[in-house]
Amino acid sequence: MSDKIQWTPEAEAKLKDIPFFVRPFARKKIETYAQDNNFSPITIEIYEEAKKQFNKKYD
């Protein structure tokens, strides 16, 4: 894997909204989404967009 994905402090703080037991999985999915779409750093907007994409799969 290449460089560590950068997160803005605000987006990092939003991760705390996710239950601790799924947080590592969610972080990985958001980082993969950001890498696949060449987004860096991960901002709140990217965080929210990734969440929407994942929620569509489970609607």
mmCIF file of C-alpha atoms in Angstrom:
data_model
loop_
_atom_site.group_PDB
_atom_site.id
_atom_site.type_symbol
_atom_site.label_atom_id
_atom_site.label_comp_id
_atom_site.label_asym_id
_atom_site.label_seq_id
_atom_site.Cartn_x
_atom_site.Cartn_y
_atom_site.Cartn_z
ATOM 1 C CA MET A 1 0.000 0.000 0.000
ATOM 2 C CA SER A 2 1.149 3.535 -0.684
ATOM 3 C CA ASP A 3 1.203 6.533 1.622
ATOM 4 C CA LYS A 4 -1.118 6.693 4.592
ATOM 5 C CA ILE A 5 -4.432 8.332 3.776
ATOM 6 C CA GLN A 6 -4.743 11.814 5.246
ATOM 7 C CA TRP A 7 -7.889 12.878 7.101
ATOM 8 C CA THR A 8 -8.921 16.392 8.035
ATOM 9 C CA PRO A 9 -9.435 16.787 11.798
ATOM 10 C CA GLU A 10 -13.162 17.362 11.220
ATOM 11 C CA ALA A 11 -13.585 14.156 9.204
ATOM 12 C CA GLU A 12 -11.526 12.213 11.749
ATOM 13 C CA ALA A 13 -13.841 13.501 14.486
ATOM 14 C CA LYS A 14 -16.896 12.280 12.526
ATOM 15 C CA LEU A 15 -15.581 8.729 12.819
ATOM 16 C CA LYS A 16 -16.468 8.913 16.502
ATOM 17 C CA ASP A 17 -20.146 8.942 15.432
ATOM 18 C CA ILE A 18 -19.672 5.355 14.258
ATOM 19 C CA PRO A 19 -19.897 2.633 16.936
ATOM 20 C CA PHE A 20 -16.408 1.639 18.074
ATOM 21 C CA PHE A 21 -16.797 -2.013 17.095
ATOM 22 C CA VAL A 22 -17.367 -1.200 13.388
ATOM 23 C CA ARG A 23 -15.177 1.912 13.229
ATOM 24 C CA PRO A 24 -12.081 0.136 11.813
ATOM 25 C CA PHE A 25 -14.198 -1.424 9.056
ATOM 26 C CA ALA A 26 -15.859 1.917 8.265
ATOM 27 C CA ARG A 27 -12.495 3.723 8.223
ATOM 28 C CA LYS A 28 -11.112 1.188 5.754
ATOM 29 C CA LYS A 29 -14.173 1.447 3.494
ATOM 30 C CA ILE A 30 -14.015 5.255 3.486
ATOM 31 C CA GLU A 31 -10.285 5.208 2.760
ATOM 32 C CA THR A 32 -10.800 2.734 -0.094
ATOM 33 C CA TYR A 33 -13.560 4.949 -1.509
ATOM 34 C CA ALA A 34 -11.266 7.985 -1.313
ATOM 35 C CA GLN A 35 -8.358 6.141 -2.972
ATOM 36 C CA ASP A 36 -10.563 4.755 -5.746
ATOM 37 C CA ASN A 37 -11.769 8.276 -6.514
ATOM 38 C CA ASN A 38 -8.407 10.039 -6.027
ATOM 39 C CA PHE A 39 -9.670 12.097 -3.087
ATOM 40 C CA SER A 40 -7.092 13.392 -0.649
ATOM 41 C CA PRO A 41 -7.319 14.364 2.112
ATOM 42 C CA ILE A 42 -10.560 12.867 3.377
ATOM 43 C CA THR A 43 -12.849 15.759 4.278
ATOM 44 C CA ILE A 44 -16.289 15.766 5.878
ATOM 45 C CA GLU A 45 -17.793 15.996 2.385
ATOM 46 C CA ILE A 46 -15.925 12.899 1.212
ATOM 47 C CA TYR A 47 -16.814 11.114 4.447
ATOM 48 C CA GLU A 48 -20.523 11.887 3.920
ATOM 49 C CA GLU A 49 -20.423 10.901 0.239
ATOM 50 C CA ALA A 50 -18.761 7.578 1.085
ATOM 51 C CA LYS A 51 -21.381 6.937 3.762
ATOM 52 C CA LYS A 52 -24.170 7.606 1.245
ATOM 53 C CA GLN A 53 -22.609 5.170 -1.216
ATOM 54 C CA PHE A 54 -22.420 2.411 1.401
ATOM 55 C CA ASN A 55 -25.931 3.061 2.678
ATOM 56 C CA LYS A 56 -27.315 2.662 -0.858
ATOM 57 C CA LYS A 57 -26.037 -0.902 -0.860
ATOM 58 C CA TYR A 58 -28.090 -1.710 2.234
ATOM 59 C CA ASP A 59 -31.316 0.187 1.452
#
